Amino acid sequence: MPAPMSFKELKAAVKDGSIDTVLVCLVDMQGRLMGKRFHAVNFVETSFEETHCCNYLLATDLEMATPEGFAATSWRAGYGDYVMKPDLDTIRPVPWLEGTAMVLCDVLDHHHHKPVPHSPRAILKKQIERLSALGFDAMMATELEFFLFADSLDAIREGGFRDLKPISGYNEDYHIFQTTKEEHVMRPIRNHLYAAGLPIENSKGEAEAGQEELNIRYSPALDCADYHTIAKHAVKEIAWQQGHAATFLPKWHHDRVGSSSHVHQSLWQDGKAMFVDKSDELGMSDLMKHYMAGLIAYAPDYTYFLAPYVNSYKRFAKGTFAPTKTVWSVDNRTAGFRLCGAGTKGVRIECRIGGSDLNPYLAQAAMLAAGIKGIEEKMPLASPTRGDVYEDAKAGDIPQSLRAAHENLKGSSFLRAAMGDGVVDHYARAAEWELEEFDRVVTDWEIARGFERA
Ligand code: ADP
């Protein structure tokens, strides 16, 4: 599905006054939109060429702190500029905001105008190019799970994030009546995103009170990551417009189900699905088997890119539909990887490890790199695991903490070869900083547990 607005159409809309604002955005390390709101006339006359931003935007944490230790940018280097280069193929209306359009940017070095290697879009583009050199295109879909709350973001923040009240009172998995009560939020999400050019499939209630899922039709990998980022942004913004809060924190309460972002993937060549082999028992081609073997073998190396924060690891619990093992299975939701559409044209791999907090560009890039490695080395695929995978003692484990995932990332020669040392070191430092901050802070749990009893 091409972007619904060409540059020419944008210029016409600016001329007739229907668009007066253009959001010019980059995607940061956390997968958020950062940028500027342009007067549309300025954008179509000059700024469509490029604009600039402080290079700290790709070296902050969630709270916009500027940690030391990034080679690419620092106080010492004076925090210079990056070029934000609008990708004019991504222009689209933002129908939930009046008179507004949006464009996504690639991030370029200020001096030589080459892509900044640790920019999420550049990281994904590099792996797409590597796959293309092998003759394949990746088609991906990311599911978005999140929670809606009764109160607004401001009310929740002012209340210290306590006594959080989900928008509904009970588990609403596939529940039509309960989700009808949420249509004032979900219907504009589906319809505005569709009008913005995102191929929305559906939304549904998920397996917890207040939990939602939004599905977008599978698309070329870069489009998929762009769609995910715009949809996540829209969910937060539209929920806010309706007086509610949406969170993509993977585990907002230890007694509640977590939120994930499953990633569906298949490889294609000249419009033909290359994972299909009708003669195979499960309809899987050798290419698919090698790709999946790479995904499984390197999952511990790239788990950081699927679960980037301390909280992400609270989701990986037995008996919750969140996986704990790096194995594959046939239509079984307890394994890290699930074969979907067995024996059909839509045969694909669903990775179930990622949390709702993943950055889709980084997650997809890391998985493509692992799949490419599997293909290049013709890695053999073990037999699928059956039954309750949680209890399978022989199956490999997904790293159980950010600390373990950080160690794996830092020491991964596979990721270093595929992405470059500079990229791996940059994100390893981001993980290390999360850990430093977490280790420094005294949590509510420690106080409640030990204040009187220790
Ligand atoms: P589920 O019942 O697990 O939600 P769906 O049939 O709704 O499964 O599909 C989940 C996602 O998989 C959708 O976003 C869909 O577009 C995507 N998908 C379908 N076919 C493919 C494919 N060949 N490659 C990648 N993703 C696909």
Tab-separated table of C-alpha atoms in Angstrom, residues 46-389:
chain	number	residue	atom	x	y	z
A	46	THR	CA	12.285	24.635	1.367
A	47	SER	CA	12.378	22.236	4.292
A	48	PHE	CA	11.317	19.201	2.250
A	49	GLU	CA	14.996	19.099	1.222
A	50	GLU	CA	16.282	18.730	4.786
A	51	THR	CA	16.116	20.072	8.297
A	52	HIS	CA	18.365	19.627	11.329
A	53	CYS	CA	18.231	18.335	14.865
A	54	CYS	CA	20.604	17.921	17.796
A	55	ASN	CA	22.478	14.632	17.510
A	56	TYR	CA	21.609	13.747	21.099
A	57	LEU	CA	18.240	12.515	19.772
A	58	LEU	CA	19.852	9.147	18.998
A	59	ALA	CA	21.635	8.898	22.355
A	60	THR	CA	19.052	9.539	25.053
A	61	ASP	CA	17.127	7.280	27.378
A	62	LEU	CA	13.317	7.202	27.720
A	63	GLU	CA	13.414	10.303	29.921
A	64	MET	CA	15.654	12.245	27.497
A	65	ALA	CA	18.661	12.031	29.819
A	66	THR	CA	21.996	12.278	27.999
A	67	PRO	CA	24.176	9.479	29.386
A	68	GLU	CA	27.944	9.491	28.913
A	69	GLY	CA	29.634	6.671	27.072
A	70	PHE	CA	28.329	6.873	23.508
A	71	ALA	CA	31.155	7.125	20.979
A	72	ALA	CA	28.898	8.828	18.423
A	73	THR	CA	27.862	11.818	20.503
A	74	SER	CA	28.770	13.408	23.826
A	75	TRP	CA	29.214	16.604	25.815
A	76	ARG	CA	32.891	16.422	24.876
A	77	ALA	CA	32.040	16.397	21.162
A	78	GLY	CA	29.655	19.300	21.777
A	79	TYR	CA	26.401	17.613	20.729
A	80	GLY	CA	26.350	18.816	17.120
A	81	ASP	CA	23.679	18.438	14.459
A	82	TYR	CA	22.218	15.653	12.366
A	83	VAL	CA	20.491	16.169	9.057
A	84	MET	CA	16.864	15.028	9.001
A	85	LYS	CA	16.219	14.079	5.384
A	86	PRO	CA	12.479	13.686	4.671
A	87	ASP	CA	11.665	10.445	2.851
A	88	LEU	CA	9.037	11.877	0.501
A	89	ASP	CA	7.607	8.381	-0.083
A	90	THR	CA	6.318	8.460	3.520
A	91	ILE	CA	4.160	11.595	3.306
A	92	ARG	CA	0.688	10.917	4.667
A	93	PRO	CA	-2.201	12.836	6.200
A	94	VAL	CA	-2.647	12.656	9.978
A	95	PRO	CA	-6.450	12.568	10.010
A	96	TRP	CA	-6.782	12.635	13.814
A	97	LEU	CA	-5.132	16.094	13.893
A	98	GLU	CA	-6.668	19.027	12.056
A	99	GLY	CA	-4.937	20.227	8.858
A	100	THR	CA	-1.900	18.042	9.490
A	101	ALA	CA	0.350	15.786	7.415
A	102	MET	CA	3.454	13.798	8.417
A	103	VAL	CA	6.720	12.689	6.853
A	104	LEU	CA	9.389	10.328	8.211
A	105	CYS	CA	13.061	11.227	7.859
A	106	ASP	CA	16.301	9.378	7.405
A	107	VAL	CA	19.043	10.626	9.693
A	108	LEU	CA	22.237	11.710	7.943
A	109	ASP	CA	25.614	12.900	9.131
A	110	HIS	CA	25.809	16.689	9.122
A	111	HIS	CA	29.198	16.775	7.376
A	112	HIS	CA	29.202	14.081	4.698
A	113	HIS	CA	25.433	13.367	4.429
A	114	LYS	CA	25.889	9.601	4.808
A	115	PRO	CA	23.303	7.692	6.902
A	116	VAL	CA	24.003	7.663	10.634
A	117	PRO	CA	24.710	3.957	11.195
A	118	HIS	CA	22.926	3.665	14.583
A	119	SER	CA	19.729	5.304	13.348
A	120	PRO	CA	16.958	2.650	13.545
A	121	ARG	CA	15.804	3.202	9.951
A	122	ALA	CA	19.396	2.891	8.674
A	123	ILE	CA	19.926	-0.298	10.698
A	124	LEU	CA	16.872	-1.935	9.115
A	125	LYS	CA	17.680	-0.677	5.614
A	126	LYS	CA	21.137	-2.274	5.852
A	127	GLN	CA	19.709	-5.737	6.570
A	128	ILE	CA	17.046	-5.316	3.851
A	129	GLU	CA	19.890	-4.566	1.406
A	130	ARG	CA	21.831	-7.650	2.550
A	131	LEU	CA	18.730	-9.784	2.000
A	132	SER	CA	18.131	-8.177	-1.363
A	133	ALA	CA	21.699	-9.117	-2.395
A	134	LEU	CA	20.665	-12.739	-1.758
A	135	GLY	CA	17.661	-12.172	-4.046
A	136	PHE	CA	14.871	-11.930	-1.448
A	137	ASP	CA	12.418	-9.403	-0.027
A	138	ALA	CA	11.128	-9.647	3.533
A	139	MET	CA	7.430	-9.333	4.269
A	140	MET	CA	6.648	-8.628	7.905
A	141	ALA	CA	3.751	-7.898	10.233
A	142	THR	CA	4.043	-6.713	13.831
A	143	GLU	CA	1.106	-7.093	16.201
A	144	LEU	CA	0.572	-4.193	18.600
A	145	GLU	CA	-0.721	-5.026	22.075
A	146	PHE	CA	-1.369	-2.348	24.675
A	147	PHE	CA	-3.587	-1.447	27.610
A	148	LEU	CA	-6.171	1.312	27.783
A	149	PHE	CA	-6.902	2.945	31.120
A	150	ALA	CA	-9.999	4.728	32.393
A	151	ASP	CA	-8.080	7.864	33.383
A	152	SER	CA	-5.998	10.279	31.358
A	153	LEU	CA	-2.189	10.236	31.173
A	154	ASP	CA	-1.959	13.452	33.206
A	155	ALA	CA	-4.273	12.160	35.950
A	156	ILE	CA	-2.285	8.927	36.142
A	157	ARG	CA	1.057	10.744	36.323
A	158	GLU	CA	-0.249	13.132	38.978
A	159	GLY	CA	-1.478	10.110	40.940
A	160	GLY	CA	2.030	8.649	40.956
A	161	PHE	CA	1.080	5.764	38.625
A	162	ARG	CA	-0.827	4.115	41.477
A	163	ASP	CA	-4.234	2.454	41.577
A	164	LEU	CA	-4.277	2.112	37.792
A	165	LYS	CA	-7.748	1.307	36.506
A	166	PRO	CA	-7.968	-0.470	33.121
A	167	ILE	CA	-10.737	0.774	30.829
A	168	SER	CA	-12.670	-2.485	31.324
A	169	GLY	CA	-13.489	-4.678	34.289
A	170	TYR	CA	-12.687	-8.145	32.953
A	171	ASN	CA	-10.677	-10.265	30.505
A	172	GLU	CA	-11.877	-9.125	27.085
A	173	ASP	CA	-10.173	-11.644	24.797
A	174	TYR	CA	-12.151	-11.641	21.501
A	175	HIS	CA	-15.011	-10.023	23.472
A	176	ILE	CA	-17.384	-8.097	21.217
A	177	PHE	CA	-19.639	-6.553	23.912
A	178	GLN	CA	-16.749	-5.265	26.020
A	179	THR	CA	-14.886	-3.936	22.989
A	180	THR	CA	-18.072	-2.134	21.867
A	181	LYS	CA	-17.704	-0.103	25.063
A	182	GLU	CA	-14.217	0.945	23.873
A	183	GLU	CA	-15.184	1.931	20.338
A	184	HIS	CA	-14.878	5.651	21.102
A	185	VAL	CA	-11.123	4.989	21.222
A	186	MET	CA	-10.581	1.981	18.952
A	187	ARG	CA	-12.815	2.986	16.035
A	188	PRO	CA	-10.993	6.296	15.396
A	189	ILE	CA	-7.693	4.433	15.770
A	190	ARG	CA	-8.632	1.942	13.032
A	191	ASN	CA	-10.285	4.480	10.720
A	192	HIS	CA	-7.787	7.332	11.057
A	193	LEU	CA	-4.847	4.987	10.534
A	194	TYR	CA	-6.534	3.460	7.497
A	195	ALA	CA	-7.106	6.946	6.093
A	196	ALA	CA	-3.423	7.667	6.764
A	197	GLY	CA	-2.541	4.768	4.436
A	198	LEU	CA	-1.921	1.973	6.934
A	199	PRO	CA	-3.471	-1.351	5.859
A	200	ILE	CA	-5.318	-1.945	9.112
A	201	GLU	CA	-6.752	-5.471	9.430
A	202	ASN	CA	-8.599	-5.373	12.736
A	203	SER	CA	-8.505	-4.688	16.442
A	204	LYS	CA	-9.645	-7.091	19.137
A	205	GLY	CA	-9.854	-7.386	22.882
A	206	GLU	CA	-6.871	-9.236	24.350
A	207	ALA	CA	-6.490	-11.632	27.250
A	208	GLU	CA	-6.743	-9.188	30.160
A	209	ALA	CA	-8.995	-6.359	31.361
A	210	GLY	CA	-8.300	-3.267	29.260
A	211	GLN	CA	-5.903	-5.044	26.892
A	212	GLU	CA	-6.193	-4.418	23.142
A	213	GLU	CA	-4.551	-5.731	19.996
A	214	LEU	CA	-4.211	-3.916	16.681
A	215	ASN	CA	-3.288	-5.865	13.537
A	216	ILE	CA	-1.835	-4.380	10.370
A	217	ARG	CA	-1.552	-6.331	7.116
A	218	TYR	CA	1.900	-7.699	6.329
A	219	SER	CA	4.061	-5.443	4.181
A	220	PRO	CA	7.660	-4.972	3.031
A	221	ALA	CA	9.835	-4.785	6.169
A	222	LEU	CA	10.560	-1.031	6.107
A	223	ASP	CA	6.878	-0.179	5.564
A	224	CYS	CA	5.953	-2.552	8.381
A	225	ALA	CA	8.295	-0.788	10.809
A	226	ASP	CA	7.027	2.644	9.675
A	227	TYR	CA	3.418	1.481	10.135
A	228	HIS	CA	4.129	0.088	13.594
A	229	THR	CA	5.758	3.331	14.722
A	230	ILE	CA	2.979	5.544	13.359
A	231	ALA	CA	0.262	3.243	14.753
A	232	LYS	CA	1.825	3.162	18.223
A	233	HIS	CA	2.054	6.944	18.180
A	234	ALA	CA	-1.569	7.241	16.997
A	235	VAL	CA	-2.846	4.871	19.704
A	236	LYS	CA	-1.281	7.029	22.419
A	237	GLU	CA	-2.444	10.269	20.824
A	238	ILE	CA	-6.032	9.181	20.068
A	239	ALA	CA	-6.451	7.621	23.524
A	240	TRP	CA	-5.226	10.937	24.960
A	241	GLN	CA	-7.713	12.868	22.775
A	242	GLN	CA	-10.499	10.716	24.229
A	243	GLY	CA	-9.377	11.364	27.820
A	244	HIS	CA	-7.767	7.969	28.339
A	245	ALA	CA	-4.234	6.621	28.672
A	246	ALA	CA	-2.657	3.916	26.514
A	247	THR	CA	0.496	2.112	27.645
A	248	PHE	CA	2.904	-0.103	25.726
A	249	LEU	CA	4.834	-0.976	28.882
A	250	PRO	CA	5.098	-4.777	28.572
A	251	LYS	CA	4.187	-5.488	32.203
A	252	TRP	CA	2.386	-2.741	34.093
A	253	HIS	CA	1.459	-5.060	36.973
A	254	HIS	CA	2.953	-8.388	38.039
A	255	ASP	CA	-0.512	-9.952	38.434
A	256	ARG	CA	-1.662	-8.883	34.969
A	257	VAL	CA	-0.852	-10.424	31.598
A	258	GLY	CA	1.951	-8.668	29.708
A	259	SER	CA	1.777	-7.001	26.290
A	260	SER	CA	3.784	-8.359	23.388
A	261	SER	CA	4.561	-7.520	19.816
A	262	HIS	CA	4.688	-10.723	17.804
A	263	VAL	CA	6.528	-10.447	14.498
A	264	HIS	CA	5.323	-12.456	11.471
A	265	GLN	CA	7.868	-12.953	8.724
A	266	SER	CA	8.206	-14.528	5.290
A	267	LEU	CA	10.588	-14.133	2.353
A	268	TRP	CA	9.506	-13.440	-1.204
A	269	GLN	CA	11.107	-13.252	-4.662
A	270	ASP	CA	9.506	-11.355	-7.562
A	271	GLY	CA	6.146	-11.479	-5.754
A	272	LYS	CA	6.376	-15.230	-5.078
A	273	ALA	CA	6.239	-16.601	-1.511
A	274	MET	CA	9.565	-18.440	-1.081
A	275	PHE	CA	8.750	-20.109	2.246
A	276	VAL	CA	6.225	-22.373	0.482
A	277	ASP	CA	7.024	-25.949	-0.564
A	278	LYS	CA	3.899	-27.993	-1.199
A	279	SER	CA	5.896	-31.255	-1.185
A	280	ASP	CA	7.046	-30.749	2.431
A	281	GLU	CA	4.978	-32.278	5.250
A	282	LEU	CA	4.327	-28.836	6.773
A	283	GLY	CA	4.623	-26.952	3.482
A	284	MET	CA	7.955	-25.364	4.467
A	285	SER	CA	10.715	-24.733	1.922
A	286	ASP	CA	14.382	-25.403	2.751
A	287	LEU	CA	14.884	-21.639	2.638
A	288	MET	CA	12.319	-21.230	5.406
A	289	LYS	CA	13.958	-23.956	7.488
A	290	HIS	CA	17.402	-22.358	7.231
A	291	TYR	CA	15.956	-18.922	8.041
A	292	MET	CA	14.131	-20.268	11.090
A	293	ALA	CA	17.242	-22.182	12.246
A	294	GLY	CA	19.178	-18.889	12.174
A	295	LEU	CA	16.406	-17.106	14.096
A	296	ILE	CA	16.478	-19.762	16.812
A	297	ALA	CA	20.268	-20.139	17.063
A	298	TYR	CA	20.885	-16.411	17.502
A	299	ALA	CA	17.807	-15.485	19.572
A	300	PRO	CA	19.856	-15.086	22.780
A	301	ASP	CA	22.227	-12.691	20.936
A	302	TYR	CA	19.447	-10.370	19.719
A	303	THR	CA	16.915	-10.639	22.566
A	304	TYR	CA	17.935	-7.121	23.663
A	305	PHE	CA	16.396	-5.780	20.440
A	306	LEU	CA	13.101	-7.503	21.321
A	307	ALA	CA	13.159	-6.597	25.012
A	308	PRO	CA	15.153	-3.407	25.664
A	309	TYR	CA	14.257	-2.439	29.253
A	310	VAL	CA	14.336	-3.933	32.751
A	311	ASN	CA	10.545	-4.209	32.695
A	312	SER	CA	10.571	-6.158	29.399
A	313	TYR	CA	11.858	-9.260	31.190
A	314	LYS	CA	8.990	-9.318	33.715
A	315	ARG	CA	6.809	-10.522	30.816
A	316	PHE	CA	8.660	-13.781	30.225
A	317	ALA	CA	6.748	-15.925	32.701
A	318	LYS	CA	5.540	-19.511	32.504
A	319	GLY	CA	1.862	-20.082	31.719
A	320	THR	CA	1.182	-16.576	30.398
A	321	PHE	CA	1.444	-17.129	26.613
A	322	ALA	CA	4.759	-15.232	26.752
A	323	PRO	CA	7.588	-17.561	25.726
A	324	THR	CA	10.626	-18.539	27.778
A	325	LYS	CA	12.333	-20.941	25.319
A	326	THR	CA	14.174	-20.564	22.014
A	327	VAL	CA	12.454	-23.399	20.151
A	328	TRP	CA	9.829	-23.607	17.416
A	329	SER	CA	6.553	-25.391	17.300
A	330	VAL	CA	3.585	-25.898	15.010
A	331	ASP	CA	0.706	-23.629	15.989
A	332	ASN	CA	1.656	-23.809	19.681
A	333	ARG	CA	1.680	-20.528	21.585
A	334	THR	CA	4.122	-21.566	24.321
A	335	ALA	CA	7.271	-21.558	22.118
A	336	GLY	CA	9.444	-18.570	21.125
A	337	PHE	CA	8.746	-19.257	17.442
A	338	ARG	CA	5.501	-20.552	15.975
A	339	LEU	CA	4.855	-21.881	12.499
A	340	CYS	CA	1.710	-20.202	11.176
A	341	GLY	CA	-0.257	-21.068	8.040
A	342	ALA	CA	1.344	-24.534	7.704
A	343	GLY	CA	0.645	-26.054	4.281
A	344	THR	CA	-0.767	-22.786	2.857
A	345	LYS	CA	0.517	-19.949	0.698
A	346	GLY	CA	0.652	-17.818	3.867
A	347	VAL	CA	3.150	-20.088	5.628
A	348	ARG	CA	5.250	-17.891	7.912
A	349	ILE	CA	7.191	-17.676	11.145
A	350	GLU	CA	5.801	-15.797	14.117
A	351	CYS	CA	8.424	-14.705	16.655
A	352	ARG	CA	6.664	-14.413	20.014
A	353	ILE	CA	9.591	-13.130	22.075
A	354	GLY	CA	9.201	-9.384	21.494
A	355	GLY	CA	7.427	-7.143	23.978
A	356	SER	CA	5.138	-4.217	23.177
A	357	ASP	CA	8.100	-1.931	23.949
A	358	LEU	CA	10.289	-3.184	21.081
A	359	ASN	CA	11.607	-0.814	18.448
A	360	PRO	CA	10.304	-2.480	15.244
A	361	TYR	CA	13.241	-1.341	13.074
A	362	LEU	CA	15.790	-2.880	15.450
A	363	ALA	CA	13.757	-6.032	16.076
A	364	GLN	CA	13.211	-6.711	12.383
A	365	ALA	CA	16.815	-5.888	11.492
A	366	ALA	CA	18.179	-8.263	14.127
A	367	MET	CA	15.880	-11.078	13.025
A	368	LEU	CA	16.683	-10.543	9.351
A	369	ALA	CA	20.389	-10.699	10.217
A	370	ALA	CA	19.839	-14.009	12.049
A	371	GLY	CA	17.737	-15.415	9.207
A	372	ILE	CA	20.344	-14.361	6.626
A	373	LYS	CA	23.017	-16.138	8.661
A	374	GLY	CA	20.847	-19.272	8.720
A	375	ILE	CA	20.424	-19.100	4.926
A	376	GLU	CA	24.090	-18.388	4.217
A	377	GLU	CA	25.227	-21.289	6.392
A	378	LYS	CA	22.350	-23.571	5.363
A	379	MET	CA	21.720	-24.190	9.061
A	380	PRO	CA	19.662	-27.324	9.742
A	381	LEU	CA	16.356	-26.924	11.591
A	382	ALA	CA	15.694	-29.168	14.592
A	383	SER	CA	12.303	-30.912	14.852
A	384	PRO	CA	9.460	-28.849	16.262
A	385	THR	CA	8.816	-29.013	19.989
A	386	ARG	CA	5.461	-30.385	21.087
A	387	GLY	CA	3.302	-29.979	24.173
A	388	ASP	CA	4.008	-27.528	26.973
A	389	VAL	CA	7.304	-25.963	25.949
